[in-house]
PDB file of C-alpha atoms in Angstrom:
ATOM      1  CA  MET A 274       0.000   0.000   0.000  1.00 56.00           C
ATOM      2  CA  LYS A 275       1.367   3.445  -0.918  1.00 60.00           C
ATOM      3  CA  LYS A 276       1.838   6.117   1.691  1.00 58.00           C
ATOM      4  CA  LEU A 277      -0.513   9.104   1.364  1.00 55.00           C
ATOM      5  CA  SER A 278       2.470  11.498   1.179  1.00 54.00           C
ATOM      6  CA  LYS A 279       3.660   9.668  -1.947  1.00 53.00           C
ATOM      7  CA  ILE A 280       0.224   9.799  -3.569  1.00 53.00           C
ATOM      8  CA  ILE A 281      -0.370  13.533  -3.053  1.00 56.00           C
ATOM      9  CA  LYS A 282       3.187  14.614  -3.850  1.00 56.00           C
ATOM     10  CA  LYS A 283       2.993  17.450  -6.366  1.00 58.00           C
ATOM     11  CA  ASP A 284       4.520  17.049  -9.801  1.00 59.00           C
ATOM     12  CA  ASN A 285       6.538  20.148 -10.707  1.00 59.00           C
ATOM     13  CA  LYS A 286       6.753  19.306 -14.409  1.00 65.00           C
ATOM     14  CA  GLU A 287       5.463  21.871 -16.889  1.00 71.00           C
ATOM     15  CA  LYS A 288       1.824  21.193 -17.779  1.00 78.00           C
ATOM     16  CA  LYS A 289       1.003  20.304 -21.382  1.00 88.00           C
ATOM     17  CA  VAL A 290      -2.426  21.678 -22.134  1.00 91.00           C
ATOM     18  CA  ASP A 291      -4.281  21.797 -25.440  1.00 92.00           C
ATOM     19  CA  ILE A 292      -7.329  24.065 -25.689  1.00 92.00           C
ATOM     20  CA  LEU A 293     -10.143  22.187 -27.455  1.00 94.00           C
ATOM     21  CA  PHE A 294     -12.905  24.787 -26.932  1.00 94.00           C
ATOM     22  CA  ASP A 295     -12.877  28.338 -25.543  1.00 93.00           C
ATOM     23  CA  GLU A 296     -15.978  30.529 -25.360  1.00 92.00           C
ATOM     24  CA  ASN A 297     -17.057  33.043 -22.718  1.00 82.00           C
ATOM     25  CA  HIS A 298     -16.505  31.459 -19.279  1.00 80.00           C
ATOM     26  CA  LEU A 299     -16.077  27.872 -20.495  1.00 89.00           C
ATOM     27  CA  LYS A 300     -13.010  26.057 -21.749  1.00 91.00           C
ATOM     28  CA  ILE A 301     -12.531  22.416 -22.590  1.00 93.00           C
ATOM     29  CA  LEU A 302      -8.908  21.378 -22.282  1.00 93.00           C
ATOM     30  CA  LYS A 303      -6.892  18.254 -23.038  1.00 93.00           C
ATOM     31  CA  TYR A 304      -4.604  17.656 -20.029  1.00 92.00           C
ATOM     32  CA  ASN A 305      -2.844  14.381 -19.109  1.00 90.00           C
ATOM     33  CA  ASP A 306      -4.760  12.657 -21.929  1.00 89.00           C
ATOM     34  CA  LYS A 307      -8.095  13.677 -20.361  1.00 92.00           C
ATOM     35  CA  ASN A 308     -10.639  16.271 -21.409  1.00 93.00           C
ATOM     36  CA  ILE A 309     -11.362  18.656 -18.541  1.00 94.00           C
ATOM     37  CA  ILE A 310     -13.775  21.540 -18.153  1.00 92.00           C
ATOM     38  CA  GLU A 311     -12.427  24.852 -16.926  1.00 92.00           C
ATOM     39  CA  THR A 312     -14.887  27.462 -15.663  1.00 92.00           C
ATOM     40  CA  ASN A 313     -14.853  30.072 -12.927  1.00 94.00           C
ATOM     41  CA  ASP A 314     -14.951  28.968  -9.313  1.00 96.00           C
ATOM     42  CA  ILE A 315     -18.330  29.560  -7.691  1.00 96.00           C
ATOM     43  CA  VAL A 316     -19.502  30.852  -4.353  1.00 98.00           C
ATOM     44  CA  LEU A 317     -22.715  29.788  -2.655  1.00 97.00           C
ATOM     45  CA  THR A 318     -24.782  30.341   0.455  1.00 97.00           C
ATOM     46  CA  ILE A 319     -28.224  29.777   1.867  1.00 97.00           C
ATOM     47  CA  PRO A 320     -28.707  32.950   3.950  1.00 98.00           C
ATOM     48  CA  HIS A 321     -30.207  32.411   7.402  1.00 98.00           C
ATOM     49  CA  LEU A 322     -32.657  35.121   8.481  1.00 98.00           C
ATOM     50  CA  LEU A 323     -32.226  34.861  12.240  1.00 98.00           C
ATOM     51  CA  ASP A 324     -35.143  37.174  13.153  1.00 97.00           C
ATOM     52  CA  PHE A 325     -37.579  35.030  11.151  1.00 97.00           C
ATOM     53  CA  ASP A 326     -36.054  31.522  11.541  1.00 97.00           C
ATOM     54  CA  GLU A 327     -35.992  31.263   7.740  1.00 98.00           C
ATOM     55  CA  LEU A 328     -33.536  30.308   5.023  1.00 98.00           C
ATOM     56  CA  ILE A 329     -33.343  32.006   1.627  1.00 98.00           C
ATOM     57  CA  PHE A 330     -33.193  29.898  -1.524  1.00 97.00           C
ATOM     58  CA  ARG A 331     -33.538  30.541  -5.227  1.00 96.00           C
ATOM     59  CA  LYS A 332     -36.477  29.182  -7.203  1.00 95.00           C
ATOM     60  CA  GLU A 333     -34.568  28.997 -10.458  1.00 93.00           C
ATOM     61  CA  LEU A 334     -35.030  28.041 -14.074  1.00 91.00           C
ATOM     62  CA  ILE A 335     -31.852  26.107 -14.919  1.00 90.00           C
ATOM     63  CA  SER A 336     -31.607  25.394 -18.621  1.00 88.00           C
ATOM     64  CA  ALA A 337     -29.316  22.344 -18.310  1.00 89.00           C
ATOM     65  CA  PHE A 338     -31.697  20.666 -15.844  1.00 92.00           C
ATOM     66  CA  ASN A 339     -34.793  21.741 -17.775  1.00 91.00           C
ATOM     67  CA  TYR A 340     -33.292  20.198 -20.922  1.00 91.00           C
ATOM     68  CA  ASN A 341     -33.199  16.807 -19.166  1.00 93.00           C
ATOM     69  CA  ASP A 342     -36.439  16.685 -17.197  1.00 93.00           C
ATOM     70  CA  ASN A 343     -38.563  19.601 -18.452  1.00 88.00           C
ATOM     71  CA  LYS A 344     -39.320  21.043 -14.984  1.00 91.00           C
ATOM     72  CA  ASN A 345     -39.652  24.805 -14.888  1.00 87.00           C
ATOM     73  CA  PHE A 346     -38.058  25.601 -11.535  1.00 93.00           C
ATOM     74  CA  TYR A 347     -35.454  24.172  -9.178  1.00 95.00           C
ATOM     75  CA  LEU A 348     -34.523  24.847  -5.547  1.00 97.00           C
ATOM     76  CA  THR A 349     -30.957  26.152  -5.370  1.00 97.00           C
ATOM     77  CA  ALA A 350     -28.622  28.108  -3.124  1.00 97.00           C
ATOM     78  CA  VAL A 351     -27.806  31.724  -3.845  1.00 97.00           C
ATOM     79  CA  CYS A 352     -24.701  31.270  -5.964  1.00 95.00           C
ATOM     80  CA  GLY A 353     -22.679  32.479  -8.894  1.00 94.00           C
ATOM     81  CA  GLY A 354     -19.309  32.612 -10.562  1.00 94.00           C
ATOM     82  CA  ILE A 355     -16.317  34.368  -9.076  1.00 96.00           C
ATOM     83  CA  GLU A 356     -15.206  36.959 -11.601  1.00 94.00           C
ATOM     84  CA  LYS A 357     -11.595  37.790 -12.492  1.00 91.00           C
ATOM     85  CA  ASP A 358      -9.779  39.660  -9.693  1.00 94.00           C
ATOM     86  CA  GLU A 359     -12.668  39.006  -7.282  1.00 96.00           C
ATOM     87  CA  THR A 360     -12.323  37.208  -3.945  1.00 97.00           C
ATOM     88  CA  PRO A 361     -14.936  34.625  -2.948  1.00 97.00           C
ATOM     89  CA  LYS A 362     -16.307  37.064  -0.319  1.00 97.00           C
ATOM     90  CA  GLU A 363     -16.580  39.887  -2.873  1.00 97.00           C
ATOM     91  CA  ALA A 364     -18.372  37.540  -5.273  1.00 97.00           C
ATOM     92  CA  LEU A 365     -20.754  36.448  -2.528  1.00 97.00           C
ATOM     93  CA  ILE A 366     -21.615  40.050  -1.658  1.00 97.00           C
ATOM     94  CA  ARG A 367     -22.304  40.790  -5.353  1.00 96.00           C
ATOM     95  CA  GLU A 368     -24.342  37.611  -5.903  1.00 95.00           C
ATOM     96  CA  LEU A 369     -26.444  38.249  -2.782  1.00 97.00           C
ATOM     97  CA  GLU A 370     -27.521  41.567  -4.243  1.00 95.00           C
ATOM     98  CA  GLU A 371     -28.012  40.271  -7.805  1.00 94.00           C
ATOM     99  CA  GLU A 372     -29.858  37.050  -6.961  1.00 94.00           C
ATOM    100  CA  ALA A 373     -31.460  37.570  -3.554  1.00 96.00           C
ATOM    101  CA  GLY A 374     -31.921  41.336  -3.303  1.00 96.00           C
ATOM    102  CA  ILE A 375     -29.788  41.503  -0.145  1.00 97.00           C
ATOM    103  CA  ARG A 376     -27.312  44.348   0.244  1.00 98.00           C
ATOM    104  CA  LEU A 377     -25.101  43.667   3.249  1.00 98.00           C
ATOM    105  CA  ASP A 378     -24.205  46.445   5.680  1.00 97.00           C
ATOM    106  CA  ILE A 379     -20.585  47.521   5.119  1.00 95.00           C
ATOM    107  CA  ASN A 380     -19.788  46.577   8.743  1.00 96.00           C
ATOM    108  CA  TYR A 381     -21.191  43.033   8.453  1.00 97.00           C
ATOM    109  CA  THR A 382     -18.624  40.527   9.795  1.00 96.00           C
ATOM    110  CA  LYS A 383     -20.540  37.285  10.494  1.00 97.00           C
ATOM    111  CA  MET A 384     -19.929  35.681   7.070  1.00 96.00           C
ATOM    112  CA  GLU A 385     -18.235  32.319   7.694  1.00 96.00           C
ATOM    113  CA  LYS A 386     -16.615  30.046   5.117  1.00 97.00           C
ATOM    114  CA  ILE A 387     -17.776  26.505   5.935  1.00 96.00           C
ATOM    115  CA  GLY A 388     -16.237  24.526   3.113  1.00 95.00           C
ATOM    116  CA  GLU A 389     -14.922  24.249  -0.413  1.00 95.00           C
ATOM    117  CA  PHE A 390     -14.864  21.395  -2.890  1.00 94.00           C
ATOM    118  CA  TYR A 391     -14.254  20.620  -6.536  1.00 95.00           C
ATOM    119  CA  ILE A 392     -17.459  20.495  -8.591  1.00 91.00           C
ATOM    120  CA  GLY A 393     -16.589  17.141 -10.186  1.00 90.00           C
ATOM    121  CA  LYS A 394     -13.767  14.983 -11.478  1.00 91.00           C
ATOM    122  CA  MET A 395     -13.972  16.436 -14.974  1.00 92.00           C
ATOM    123  CA  SER A 396     -14.002  20.088 -13.866  1.00 91.00           C
ATOM    124  CA  SER A 397     -11.185  22.237 -12.501  1.00 92.00           C
ATOM    125  CA  ASN A 398     -13.414  24.694 -10.650  1.00 94.00           C
ATOM    126  CA  LYS A 399     -14.208  24.814  -6.939  1.00 96.00           C
ATOM    127  CA  ALA A 400     -17.285  25.797  -4.968  1.00 96.00           C
ATOM    128  CA  HIS A 401     -16.779  27.967  -1.877  1.00 97.00           C
ATOM    129  CA  ILE A 402     -19.582  27.562   0.697  1.00 97.00           C
ATOM    130  CA  TYR A 403     -20.492  30.255   3.231  1.00 97.00           C
ATOM    131  CA  TYR A 404     -22.818  30.422   6.219  1.00 97.00           C
ATOM    132  CA  LEU A 405     -24.516  33.801   6.353  1.00 97.00           C
ATOM    133  CA  PRO A 406     -26.474  34.489   9.572  1.00 98.00           C
ATOM    134  CA  LEU A 407     -28.437  37.725   9.136  1.00 98.00           C
ATOM    135  CA  ASN A 408     -30.271  39.934  11.591  1.00 98.00           C
ATOM    136  CA  ASN A 409     -32.574  42.671  10.270  1.00 96.00           C
ATOM    137  CA  ASN A 410     -29.916  45.345  10.833  1.00 97.00           C
ATOM    138  CA  ASP A 411     -27.255  43.411   8.849  1.00 98.00           C
ATOM    139  CA  TYR A 412     -28.755  44.156   5.426  1.00 97.00           C
ATOM    140  CA  VAL A 413     -31.221  46.173   3.377  1.00 97.00           C
ATOM    141  CA  LYS A 414     -33.596  44.715   0.828  1.00 96.00           C
ATOM    142  CA  VAL A 415     -32.994  45.855  -2.779  1.00 95.00           C
ATOM    143  CA  GLU A 416     -34.330  44.719  -6.135  1.00 92.00           C
ATOM    144  CA  ALA A 417     -32.755  41.438  -7.261  1.00 90.00           C
ATOM    145  CA  LYS A 418     -31.773  42.214 -10.854  1.00 86.00           C
ATOM    146  CA  GLY A 419     -30.009  39.008 -11.824  1.00 84.00           C
ATOM    147  CA  ASP A 420     -27.403  38.890 -14.570  1.00 83.00           C
ATOM    148  CA  GLY A 421     -29.659  39.904 -17.459  1.00 83.00           C
ATOM    149  CA  THR A 422     -30.333  36.386 -18.776  1.00 85.00           C
ATOM    150  CA  TYR A 423     -33.840  35.055 -19.396  1.00 86.00           C
ATOM    151  CA  SER A 424     -33.470  32.311 -16.770  1.00 84.00           C
ATOM    152  CA  GLU A 425     -32.499  34.892 -14.126  1.00 86.00           C
ATOM    153  CA  SER A 426     -35.428  37.131 -15.085  1.00 87.00           C
ATOM    154  CA  VAL A 427     -37.984  34.359 -14.391  1.00 89.00           C
ATOM    155  CA  SER A 428     -36.255  33.084 -11.236  1.00 90.00           C
ATOM    156  CA  SER A 429     -37.139  34.347  -7.764  1.00 93.00           C
ATOM    157  CA  VAL A 430     -36.241  34.330  -4.084  1.00 95.00           C
ATOM    158  CA  LEU A 431     -37.906  31.804  -1.826  1.00 95.00           C
ATOM    159  CA  ARG A 432     -38.019  32.151   1.975  1.00 97.00           C
ATOM    160  CA  VAL A 433     -38.420  28.826   3.786  1.00 97.00           C
ATOM    161  CA  SER A 434     -39.184  28.363   7.484  1.00 98.00           C
ATOM    162  CA  LEU A 435     -36.682  26.246   9.417  1.00 97.00           C
ATOM    163  CA  ASN A 436     -39.686  24.054  10.326  1.00 97.00           C
ATOM    164  CA  TYR A 437     -39.504  22.647   6.766  1.00 97.00           C
ATOM    165  CA  ILE A 438     -35.727  22.255   6.499  1.00 96.00           C
ATOM    166  CA  ASN A 439     -35.888  18.432   6.389  1.00 96.00           C
ATOM    167  CA  ASP A 440     -38.557  18.446   3.650  1.00 97.00           C
ATOM    168  CA  LEU A 441     -36.474  20.402   1.124  1.00 96.00           C
ATOM    169  CA  LYS A 442     -35.314  18.795  -2.116  1.00 95.00           C
ATOM    170  CA  PRO A 443     -32.280  20.704  -3.450  1.00 97.00           C
ATOM    171  CA  ALA A 444     -31.795  20.543  -7.222  1.00 95.00           C
ATOM    172  CA  ASP A 445     -28.027  20.102  -7.297  1.00 95.00           C
ATOM    173  CA  LEU A 446     -25.148  18.733  -5.253  1.00 93.00           C
ATOM    174  CA  PRO A 447     -23.634  22.107  -4.287  1.00 94.00           C
ATOM    175  CA  THR A 448     -26.994  23.234  -2.858  1.00 96.00           C
ATOM    176  CA  ALA A 449     -27.511  19.893  -1.093  1.00 96.00           C
ATOM    177  CA  LEU A 450     -24.044  20.038   0.484  1.00 96.00           C
ATOM    178  CA  CYS A 451     -24.529  23.670   1.516  1.00 96.00           C
ATOM    179  CA  LEU A 452     -27.875  22.780   3.113  1.00 97.00           C
ATOM    180  CA  GLU A 453     -26.369  19.818   5.014  1.00 97.00           C
ATOM    181  CA  LYS A 454     -23.536  21.985   6.345  1.00 96.00           C
ATOM    182  CA  ILE A 455     -26.060  24.599   7.516  1.00 96.00           C
ATOM    183  CA  LYS A 456     -28.224  21.921   9.162  1.00 96.00           C
ATOM    184  CA  ASN A 457     -25.135  20.825  11.132  1.00 96.00           C
ATOM    185  CA  ILE A 458     -24.519  24.413  12.257  1.00 96.00           C
ATOM    186  CA  LEU A 459     -28.143  24.772  13.376  1.00 94.00           C
ATOM    187  CA  LYS A 460     -28.149  21.554  15.485  1.00 90.00           C
TER     188      LYS A 460
END
């Protein structure tokens, strides 16, 4: 049996990468004889409204899921891509406003990173998960404008009582993992 230190030892050789496809925020690369997907890292949260004992989700039209099963809406975390030169926290603050209509107070300090993981074996991007406990004085409500796409324009914010937390059916693995991590915090 190999020692773990031998398995995870980094290879300092120069990477040979061929670009097979490159458009907008998506690249498909050939690396180590495998095709991999390269996209931006993402940030996600399910804000916790402490004064109401509620969680905030997105009721979202997701084209890739709709293509497969023809449902109109899916339960997801508030999430989005981390743009160039943006930290995960900066991206989260921007996405909260765009997707959930939440503008955090500039003095808000309770944001807590609770995990990160790779999206899948064929993708090079990571998801950064945050717990966001909010009191009424931590934010102001603004219009959620989305990113200008059709799917964002028909999506909405959904407030769910903690009484129903075990009945929720997240649409994707990042949302499911985020929800499980938040359930553990709330125990």
